[in-house]
Amino acid sequence: MADASSAPELSPTQVAILTAYCELIEEVGTDDVSFRLIALRAGVGERTVFRYYPTRVDLLLATSAWIERTIFTRQESDSIFDVPIAIHEAMEAYDRRPELAHVVAETAMRGVNGSEPAPHRDRFDALLRAEVPSLSEPERRLLVAALCHLDSSATWVTMRREVGMHGRDIADAARWAAESQLDPIRAAS
Amino acid sequence: MVEKPVDTEAAILESAVALLRERTFEDITYLDLAEAAAVSERTIYRRFPTRSHLLEALARWIESQQFPLPQIRTPEEFRAAVRERFRAYERAPGCAFVAARGASLSPTMESAPTPLARAVFAMLTTAAPTLNSRDTQRIAATAQYFASPIFWARMRTGFDMNADETFEAFDRAMSRAMAIVPQVSWAS
């Protein structure tokens, strides 16, 4: 139930296009996929793809949002102290679909022209207000920022690419890092 | 394998950096690059078969040329280096976003731990030699991730933070991760 409220209603044609693009990304990467190939795979005309997604960036952002909603879905945490477990599970999911994890990570790094870089911000903030009311506003802001950063596919990408870690080690380290952020406020909750 | 004189590649990447001051990576075409670097468009395609190749190489070039890393031997030096990095990113946001994007891409070539990741790991093993290897790896991975241009980019677009606020968020996150090695002072 990840932000279902903000999800746009998609037509079956759009779903077909986004599904086709996802498949092709996993087969050949994001760069070498032409609109013609996507149209062919989706069983629609190339003009239909352009009508819904006039540019490659439009298509990529829609696809990235679609991937987050349908493939990297997760149970919303009921407590801020469940977030490390959710992060662990998310890392395992990214590990199963690496190409899609990269797409989601990259589109979030495009600044104002990209996707939402901290989708769980409001949720984390609300949980902290309810569970740890003694936390000051600046403290809460820094903690929400750290947790949002850890709860993203970029964690998986960085630990794999930049640090050279794999699979379980990444899930373990990401969960550990989130726990370490929460440890000091456990007593206050 | 195509022969690969390094200076052609450097000229292309340098031209891309110059173009990034006026427009985004999306708006830089191979033809623009060819004109700016005074090479043929074909040459660019030979070096960078896809835009992902270009973005990845450009990110690496930017990190090493625009944001070079100083010596990092102690936690103090690491903190100082990160603060300076975030400030440098803020002075050249176009380049910093490209560095963040390039670091997020599916790698087109074999990737090894980056200079920063290696430096952080070495700093940590020197500062806390008795720490077990799993905790060392966890802290090093956390440090690398919070020191990255990705963190800067997320704090800027998602939280409206400037360089110094981003450093504060980094510092807070790191002091918590370092709490398991009380014998090493994170911030004096």
CSV table of C-alpha atoms in Angstrom, one decimal:
chain,number,residue,atom,x,y,z
A,1,MET,CA,0.0,0.0,0.0
A,2,ALA,CA,2.7,2.4,-0.9
A,3,ASP,CA,1.1,5.8,-1.6
A,4,ALA,CA,-1.8,4.3,-3.5
A,5,SER,CA,-3.6,7.6,-3.1
A,6,SER,CA,-1.2,9.6,-5.2
A,7,ALA,CA,-1.1,6.9,-8.0
A,8,PRO,CA,-2.6,8.1,-11.2
A,9,GLU,CA,-5.2,5.9,-12.8
A,10,LEU,CA,-3.6,4.1,-15.7
A,11,SER,CA,-5.4,2.8,-18.8
A,12,PRO,CA,-4.8,-0.8,-19.9
A,13,THR,CA,-2.8,0.6,-22.8
A,14,GLN,CA,-0.5,2.5,-20.5
A,15,VAL,CA,-0.1,-0.6,-18.3
A,16,ALA,CA,0.9,-2.5,-21.4
A,17,ILE,CA,3.4,0.1,-22.5
A,18,LEU,CA,5.0,0.4,-19.0
A,19,THR,CA,5.1,-3.4,-18.6
A,20,ALA,CA,6.7,-3.7,-22.0
A,21,TYR,CA,9.3,-1.1,-21.2
A,22,CYS,CA,10.2,-2.8,-17.9
A,23,GLU,CA,10.7,-6.1,-19.7
A,24,LEU,CA,12.9,-4.5,-22.3
A,25,ILE,CA,15.0,-2.6,-19.6
A,26,GLU,CA,15.8,-5.9,-18.0
A,27,GLU,CA,16.7,-7.5,-21.3
A,28,VAL,CA,18.7,-4.7,-23.0
A,29,GLY,CA,19.0,-1.7,-20.6
A,30,THR,CA,17.4,1.7,-20.7
A,31,ASP,CA,19.4,3.2,-23.5
A,32,ASP,CA,18.9,0.9,-26.4
A,33,VAL,CA,15.1,0.6,-26.2
A,34,SER,CA,13.4,2.5,-29.1
A,35,PHE,CA,9.8,3.6,-28.9
A,36,ARG,CA,9.2,1.3,-31.9
A,37,LEU,CA,10.4,-1.7,-29.9
A,38,ILE,CA,8.3,-0.7,-26.9
A,39,ALA,CA,5.2,-0.3,-29.1
A,40,LEU,CA,5.8,-3.7,-30.8
A,41,ARG,CA,6.2,-5.4,-27.5
A,42,ALA,CA,3.1,-3.7,-26.0
A,43,GLY,CA,1.1,-4.5,-29.1
A,44,VAL,CA,0.2,-0.9,-29.8
A,45,GLY,CA,1.1,1.7,-32.4
A,46,GLU,CA,4.2,3.8,-32.0
A,47,ARG,CA,2.0,6.9,-32.1
A,48,THR,CA,0.1,5.7,-29.2
A,49,VAL,CA,3.2,5.5,-27.1
A,50,PHE,CA,4.1,9.0,-28.1
A,51,ARG,CA,0.6,10.2,-27.3
A,52,TYR,CA,0.9,9.0,-23.7
A,53,TYR,CA,4.6,9.7,-23.3
A,54,PRO,CA,5.8,12.5,-25.6
A,55,THR,CA,9.5,12.2,-24.6
A,56,ARG,CA,11.8,9.6,-23.3
A,57,VAL,CA,12.0,11.4,-20.0
A,58,ASP,CA,8.2,11.3,-19.6
A,59,LEU,CA,8.3,7.6,-20.3
A,60,LEU,CA,11.2,6.9,-17.9
A,61,LEU,CA,9.6,8.8,-15.0
A,62,ALA,CA,6.3,7.1,-15.5
A,63,THR,CA,8.0,3.7,-15.6
A,64,SER,CA,10.1,4.4,-12.5
A,65,ALA,CA,6.9,5.3,-10.6
A,66,TRP,CA,5.2,2.2,-11.9
A,67,ILE,CA,8.1,0.0,-10.9
A,68,GLU,CA,8.0,1.4,-7.3
A,69,ARG,CA,4.2,0.9,-7.1
A,70,THR,CA,4.0,-2.6,-8.6
A,71,ILE,CA,7.4,-4.3,-8.2
A,72,PHE,CA,9.1,-2.8,-5.2
A,73,THR,CA,5.9,-2.5,-3.1
A,74,ARG,CA,6.1,-3.0,0.6
A,75,GLN,CA,3.9,-3.2,3.6
A,76,GLU,CA,3.8,0.3,5.2
A,77,SER,CA,5.5,0.1,8.6
A,78,ASP,CA,3.1,0.7,11.5
A,79,SER,CA,5.9,1.8,13.7
A,80,ILE,CA,9.1,3.8,12.9
A,81,PHE,CA,10.9,0.9,14.7
A,82,ASP,CA,9.7,-1.5,11.9
A,83,VAL,CA,11.4,0.6,9.2
A,84,PRO,CA,14.8,-1.2,9.5
A,85,ILE,CA,13.0,-4.5,8.7
A,86,ALA,CA,11.2,-2.9,5.7
A,87,ILE,CA,14.5,-1.6,4.5
A,88,HIS,CA,16.0,-5.1,4.8
A,89,GLU,CA,13.2,-6.5,2.7
A,90,ALA,CA,13.4,-3.7,0.1
A,91,MET,CA,17.2,-4.5,-0.4
A,92,GLU,CA,16.3,-8.1,-1.1
A,93,ALA,CA,13.7,-7.0,-3.6
A,94,TYR,CA,16.3,-4.7,-5.4
A,95,ASP,CA,18.7,-7.6,-5.4
A,96,ARG,CA,16.2,-9.7,-7.4
A,97,ARG,CA,15.6,-7.0,-10.0
A,98,PRO,CA,18.9,-5.1,-10.3
A,99,GLU,CA,18.2,-3.3,-13.6
A,100,LEU,CA,14.9,-1.9,-12.3
A,101,ALA,CA,16.6,-0.9,-9.0
A,102,HIS,CA,19.1,1.1,-11.0
A,103,VAL,CA,16.3,2.8,-13.0
A,104,VAL,CA,14.5,3.9,-9.8
A,105,ALA,CA,17.7,5.1,-8.2
A,106,GLU,CA,18.8,7.2,-11.2
A,107,THR,CA,15.4,8.9,-11.9
A,108,ALA,CA,15.4,10.1,-8.2
A,109,MET,CA,18.7,11.8,-8.8
A,110,ARG,CA,17.6,14.1,-11.6
A,111,GLY,CA,16.8,17.1,-9.4
A,112,VAL,CA,13.6,19.0,-10.1
A,113,ASN,CA,13.1,17.0,-13.3
A,114,GLY,CA,13.2,13.7,-11.5
A,115,SER,CA,11.0,11.5,-9.4
A,116,GLU,CA,10.2,12.2,-5.8
A,117,PRO,CA,13.6,11.7,-4.0
A,118,ALA,CA,12.1,11.0,-0.5
A,119,PRO,CA,8.7,9.3,-1.0
A,120,HIS,CA,8.4,8.1,2.6
A,121,ARG,CA,9.2,11.5,4.2
A,122,ASP,CA,5.7,12.4,5.4
A,123,ARG,CA,5.0,8.9,6.7
A,124,PHE,CA,8.2,8.7,8.7
A,125,ASP,CA,7.6,12.2,10.1
A,126,ALA,CA,4.1,11.3,11.2
A,127,LEU,CA,5.2,8.1,12.9
A,128,LEU,CA,8.0,9.9,14.8
A,129,ARG,CA,5.6,12.6,15.9
A,130,ALA,CA,3.2,9.9,17.3
A,131,GLU,CA,5.8,7.6,18.8
A,132,VAL,CA,8.6,9.8,20.0
A,133,PRO,CA,6.8,13.1,20.8
A,134,SER,CA,9.8,14.3,22.9
A,135,LEU,CA,12.0,14.6,19.8
A,136,SER,CA,12.7,18.2,18.8
A,137,GLU,CA,11.7,19.4,15.3
A,138,PRO,CA,15.4,19.7,14.0
A,139,GLU,CA,16.3,16.3,15.4
A,140,ARG,CA,13.2,14.8,13.8
A,141,ARG,CA,14.1,16.4,10.4
A,142,LEU,CA,17.6,14.9,10.4
A,143,LEU,CA,16.4,11.5,11.4
A,144,VAL,CA,13.6,11.5,8.7
A,145,ALA,CA,16.3,12.5,6.2
A,146,ALA,CA,18.6,9.7,7.2
A,147,LEU,CA,15.9,7.1,7.1
A,148,CYS,CA,14.5,8.3,3.8
A,149,HIS,CA,18.1,8.1,2.4
A,150,LEU,CA,18.5,4.5,3.6
A,151,ASP,CA,15.0,3.4,2.5
A,152,SER,CA,15.8,3.8,-1.2
A,153,SER,CA,17.2,1.7,-4.1
A,154,ALA,CA,20.3,4.0,-4.1
A,155,THR,CA,21.4,2.3,-0.9
A,156,TRP,CA,21.5,-1.0,-2.7
A,157,VAL,CA,23.2,0.5,-5.7
A,158,THR,CA,25.9,2.3,-3.7
A,159,MET,CA,26.8,-0.6,-1.5
A,160,ARG,CA,27.0,-2.8,-4.5
A,161,ARG,CA,28.7,-0.5,-7.0
A,162,GLU,CA,30.9,1.8,-4.8
A,163,VAL,CA,31.7,-0.5,-1.9
A,164,GLY,CA,31.6,-3.9,-3.8
A,165,MET,CA,29.1,-5.6,-1.5
A,166,HIS,CA,26.6,-8.3,-2.4
A,167,GLY,CA,23.2,-9.7,-1.5
A,168,ARG,CA,22.8,-10.5,2.1
A,169,ASP,CA,25.6,-8.2,3.2
A,170,ILE,CA,23.8,-5.2,1.7
A,171,ALA,CA,20.5,-6.0,3.3
A,172,ASP,CA,22.3,-6.6,6.6
A,173,ALA,CA,24.3,-3.3,6.4
A,174,ALA,CA,21.3,-1.2,5.4
A,175,ARG,CA,19.2,-2.6,8.2
A,176,TRP,CA,22.0,-2.1,10.7
A,177,ALA,CA,22.5,1.5,9.6
A,178,ALA,CA,18.8,2.2,10.0
A,179,GLU,CA,18.8,0.6,13.5
A,180,SER,CA,21.8,2.7,14.5
A,181,GLN,CA,19.9,5.8,13.6
A,182,LEU,CA,16.9,4.8,15.7
A,183,ASP,CA,18.9,3.3,18.7
A,184,PRO,CA,19.3,6.6,20.6
A,185,ILE,CA,15.5,7.3,20.6
A,186,ARG,CA,14.3,3.9,21.6
A,187,ALA,CA,14.4,4.8,25.3
A,188,ALA,CA,12.4,8.0,24.6
A,189,SER,CA,9.5,6.2,22.9
B,1,MET,CA,38.7,-3.1,-28.9
B,2,VAL,CA,39.0,0.3,-30.5
B,3,GLU,CA,42.2,2.2,-29.8
B,4,LYS,CA,41.6,4.7,-27.1
B,5,PRO,CA,43.9,7.7,-26.9
B,6,VAL,CA,43.1,9.1,-23.5
B,7,ASP,CA,43.2,12.8,-24.5
B,8,THR,CA,40.3,12.5,-27.0
B,9,GLU,CA,38.2,11.0,-24.2
B,10,ALA,CA,39.3,13.8,-21.8
B,11,ALA,CA,38.6,16.4,-24.4
B,12,ILE,CA,35.0,15.1,-24.9
B,13,LEU,CA,34.4,14.9,-21.1
B,14,GLU,CA,35.8,18.3,-20.5
B,15,SER,CA,33.6,19.8,-23.2
B,16,ALA,CA,30.6,18.1,-21.5
B,17,VAL,CA,31.5,19.6,-18.2
B,18,ALA,CA,31.6,23.1,-19.9
B,19,LEU,CA,28.2,22.5,-21.5
B,20,LEU,CA,26.8,21.4,-18.1
B,21,ARG,CA,27.2,25.0,-16.9
B,22,GLU,CA,24.5,26.1,-19.3
B,23,ARG,CA,22.2,23.1,-19.7
B,24,THR,CA,21.2,19.7,-18.3
B,25,PHE,CA,22.8,16.5,-19.4
B,26,GLU,CA,19.6,15.6,-21.3
B,27,ASP,CA,20.0,18.7,-23.5
B,28,ILE,CA,23.5,17.9,-24.5
B,29,THR,CA,23.5,16.1,-27.8
B,30,TYR,CA,26.4,14.1,-29.3
B,31,LEU,CA,26.5,16.7,-32.0
B,32,ASP,CA,27.0,19.5,-29.5
B,33,LEU,CA,29.8,17.5,-27.9
B,34,ALA,CA,31.4,16.8,-31.2
B,35,GLU,CA,31.4,20.5,-32.0
B,36,ALA,CA,32.7,21.6,-28.6
B,37,ALA,CA,35.5,19.0,-28.5
B,38,ALA,CA,36.3,19.4,-32.2
B,39,VAL,CA,36.0,15.7,-33.0
B,40,SER,CA,33.6,13.9,-35.3
B,41,GLU,CA,30.2,12.7,-34.0
B,42,ARG,CA,31.3,9.2,-34.9
B,43,THR,CA,34.3,9.5,-32.6
B,44,ILE,CA,31.9,10.2,-29.7
B,45,TYR,CA,29.7,7.3,-30.5
B,46,ARG,CA,32.8,5.0,-30.7
B,47,ARG,CA,33.9,6.1,-27.2
B,48,PHE,CA,30.4,6.2,-25.7
B,49,PRO,CA,28.1,3.8,-27.6
B,50,THR,CA,25.1,4.9,-25.4
B,51,ARG,CA,24.2,7.8,-23.3
B,52,SER,CA,24.6,5.6,-20.2
B,53,HIS,CA,28.2,5.0,-21.1
B,54,LEU,CA,28.6,8.8,-21.5
B,55,LEU,CA,26.9,9.6,-18.2
B,56,GLU,CA,28.8,7.0,-16.3
B,57,ALA,CA,32.2,8.1,-17.6
B,58,LEU,CA,31.3,11.7,-17.1
B,59,ALA,CA,30.3,11.1,-13.5
B,60,ARG,CA,33.6,9.4,-12.8
B,61,TRP,CA,35.5,12.2,-14.6
B,62,ILE,CA,33.6,14.9,-12.6
B,63,GLU,CA,34.3,13.2,-9.3
B,64,SER,CA,38.0,12.9,-10.0
B,65,GLN,CA,38.6,16.3,-11.7
B,66,GLN,CA,36.0,18.7,-10.2
B,67,PHE,CA,35.7,17.2,-6.7
B,68,PRO,CA,39.1,15.6,-6.0
B,69,LEU,CA,39.5,13.8,-2.7
B,70,PRO,CA,42.1,15.0,-0.2
B,71,GLN,CA,44.0,12.6,2.0
B,72,ILE,CA,41.7,10.9,4.5
B,73,ARG,CA,43.5,9.2,7.4
B,74,THR,CA,41.4,10.1,10.4
B,75,PRO,CA,37.7,10.7,11.2
B,76,GLU,CA,38.5,14.4,11.5
B,77,GLU,CA,40.0,14.5,8.0
B,78,PHE,CA,37.0,12.5,6.7
B,79,ARG,CA,34.5,14.9,8.2
B,80,ALA,CA,36.4,17.9,6.8
B,81,ALA,CA,36.6,16.4,3.4
B,82,VAL,CA,32.8,15.6,3.3
B,83,ARG,CA,31.9,19.1,4.4
B,84,GLU,CA,34.1,20.5,1.6
B,85,ARG,CA,32.6,18.1,-0.9
B,86,PHE,CA,29.1,19.2,-0.1
B,87,ARG,CA,30.1,22.8,-0.5
B,88,ALA,CA,31.8,22.1,-3.8
B,89,TYR,CA,28.6,20.3,-5.0
B,90,GLU,CA,26.6,23.3,-4.1
B,91,ARG,CA,28.9,25.6,-6.1
B,92,ALA,CA,28.5,23.3,-9.2
B,93,PRO,CA,25.1,21.7,-8.8
B,94,GLY,CA,24.8,20.7,-12.5
B,95,CYS,CA,28.0,18.6,-12.2
B,96,ALA,CA,27.0,17.2,-8.8
B,97,PHE,CA,23.6,16.0,-10.1
B,98,VAL,CA,25.4,14.3,-13.0
B,99,ALA,CA,27.8,12.7,-10.5
B,100,ALA,CA,24.8,11.4,-8.5
B,101,ARG,CA,23.0,10.1,-11.6
B,102,GLY,CA,26.1,8.4,-12.9
B,103,ALA,CA,26.7,6.7,-9.6
B,104,SER,CA,23.1,5.3,-9.7
B,105,LEU,CA,23.3,3.8,-13.2
B,106,SER,CA,23.7,0.1,-14.0
B,107,PRO,CA,27.4,-0.1,-14.6
B,108,THR,CA,28.5,-0.6,-18.2
B,109,MET,CA,32.0,-1.7,-17.1
B,110,GLU,CA,33.4,-3.8,-14.2
B,111,SER,CA,33.1,-1.6,-11.2
B,112,ALA,CA,35.6,-1.8,-8.3
B,113,PRO,CA,35.3,0.0,-4.9
B,114,THR,CA,35.7,3.8,-5.5
B,115,PRO,CA,38.6,5.8,-4.1
B,116,LEU,CA,36.3,7.3,-1.5
B,117,ALA,CA,35.1,3.8,-0.4
B,118,ARG,CA,38.7,2.6,-0.2
B,119,ALA,CA,39.8,5.6,1.8
B,120,VAL,CA,36.9,5.3,4.2
B,121,PHE,CA,37.6,1.6,4.8
B,122,ALA,CA,41.3,2.3,5.4
B,123,MET,CA,40.6,5.2,7.7
B,124,LEU,CA,38.3,3.0,9.7
B,125,THR,CA,40.6,0.0,10.0
B,126,THR,CA,43.3,2.3,11.3
B,127,ALA,CA,41.1,4.2,13.7
B,128,ALA,CA,39.4,1.0,15.0
B,129,PRO,CA,41.7,-1.9,14.4
B,130,THR,CA,39.9,-4.2,17.0
B,131,LEU,CA,36.5,-3.8,15.3
B,132,ASN,CA,35.2,-7.0,13.8
B,133,SER,CA,35.2,-7.2,10.0
B,134,ARG,CA,31.4,-7.2,9.7
B,135,ASP,CA,30.9,-4.0,11.7
B,136,THR,CA,33.8,-2.4,9.9
B,137,GLN,CA,32.1,-3.1,6.6
B,138,ARG,CA,28.7,-1.9,7.9
B,139,ILE,CA,30.1,1.4,9.1
B,140,ALA,CA,32.3,1.9,6.0
B,141,ALA,CA,29.3,1.3,3.7
B,142,THR,CA,27.1,3.7,5.7
B,143,ALA,CA,29.9,6.3,5.6
B,144,GLN,CA,30.3,6.0,1.9
B,145,TYR,CA,26.6,6.2,1.3
B,146,PHE,CA,26.1,9.3,3.4
B,147,ALA,CA,29.2,11.0,1.9
B,148,SER,CA,28.0,10.4,-1.7
B,149,PRO,CA,26.7,13.0,-4.2
B,150,ILE,CA,23.5,10.9,-4.0
B,151,PHE,CA,23.0,12.0,-0.4
B,152,TRP,CA,23.7,15.6,-1.4
B,153,ALA,CA,21.2,15.4,-4.3
B,154,ARG,CA,18.5,13.8,-2.1
B,155,MET,CA,18.9,16.4,0.7
B,156,ARG,CA,18.7,19.2,-1.8
B,157,THR,CA,15.7,18.1,-3.8
B,158,GLY,CA,13.8,16.2,-1.1
B,159,PHE,CA,14.6,18.3,2.0
B,160,ASP,CA,15.6,21.7,0.6
B,161,MET,CA,18.9,21.5,2.5
B,162,ASN,CA,21.9,23.6,1.7
B,163,ALA,CA,25.5,22.2,1.9
B,164,ASP,CA,26.0,22.9,5.6
B,165,GLU,CA,22.6,21.4,6.6
B,166,THR,CA,23.4,18.4,4.5
B,167,PHE,CA,26.7,18.1,6.3
B,168,GLU,CA,24.8,18.3,9.6
B,169,ALA,CA,22.6,15.4,8.5
B,170,PHE,CA,25.6,13.4,7.4
B,171,ASP,CA,27.4,14.2,10.7
B,172,ARG,CA,24.4,13.1,12.8
B,173,ALA,CA,23.9,9.9,10.8
B,174,MET,CA,27.7,9.1,11.1
B,175,SER,CA,27.9,9.8,14.8
B,176,ARG,CA,25.1,7.3,15.4
B,177,ALA,CA,26.7,4.7,13.2
B,178,MET,CA,30.1,5.3,15.0
B,179,ALA,CA,28.4,4.9,18.4
B,180,ILE,CA,29.4,1.2,18.4
B,181,VAL,CA,33.1,2.1,18.5
B,182,PRO,CA,33.1,4.4,21.6
B,183,GLN,CA,36.9,4.3,21.7
B,184,VAL,CA,37.0,6.3,18.4
B,185,SER,CA,35.8,9.9,18.8
B,186,TRP,CA,33.7,10.8,15.7
B,187,ALA,CA,33.6,14.5,16.4
B,188,SER,CA,35.9,16.2,18.8
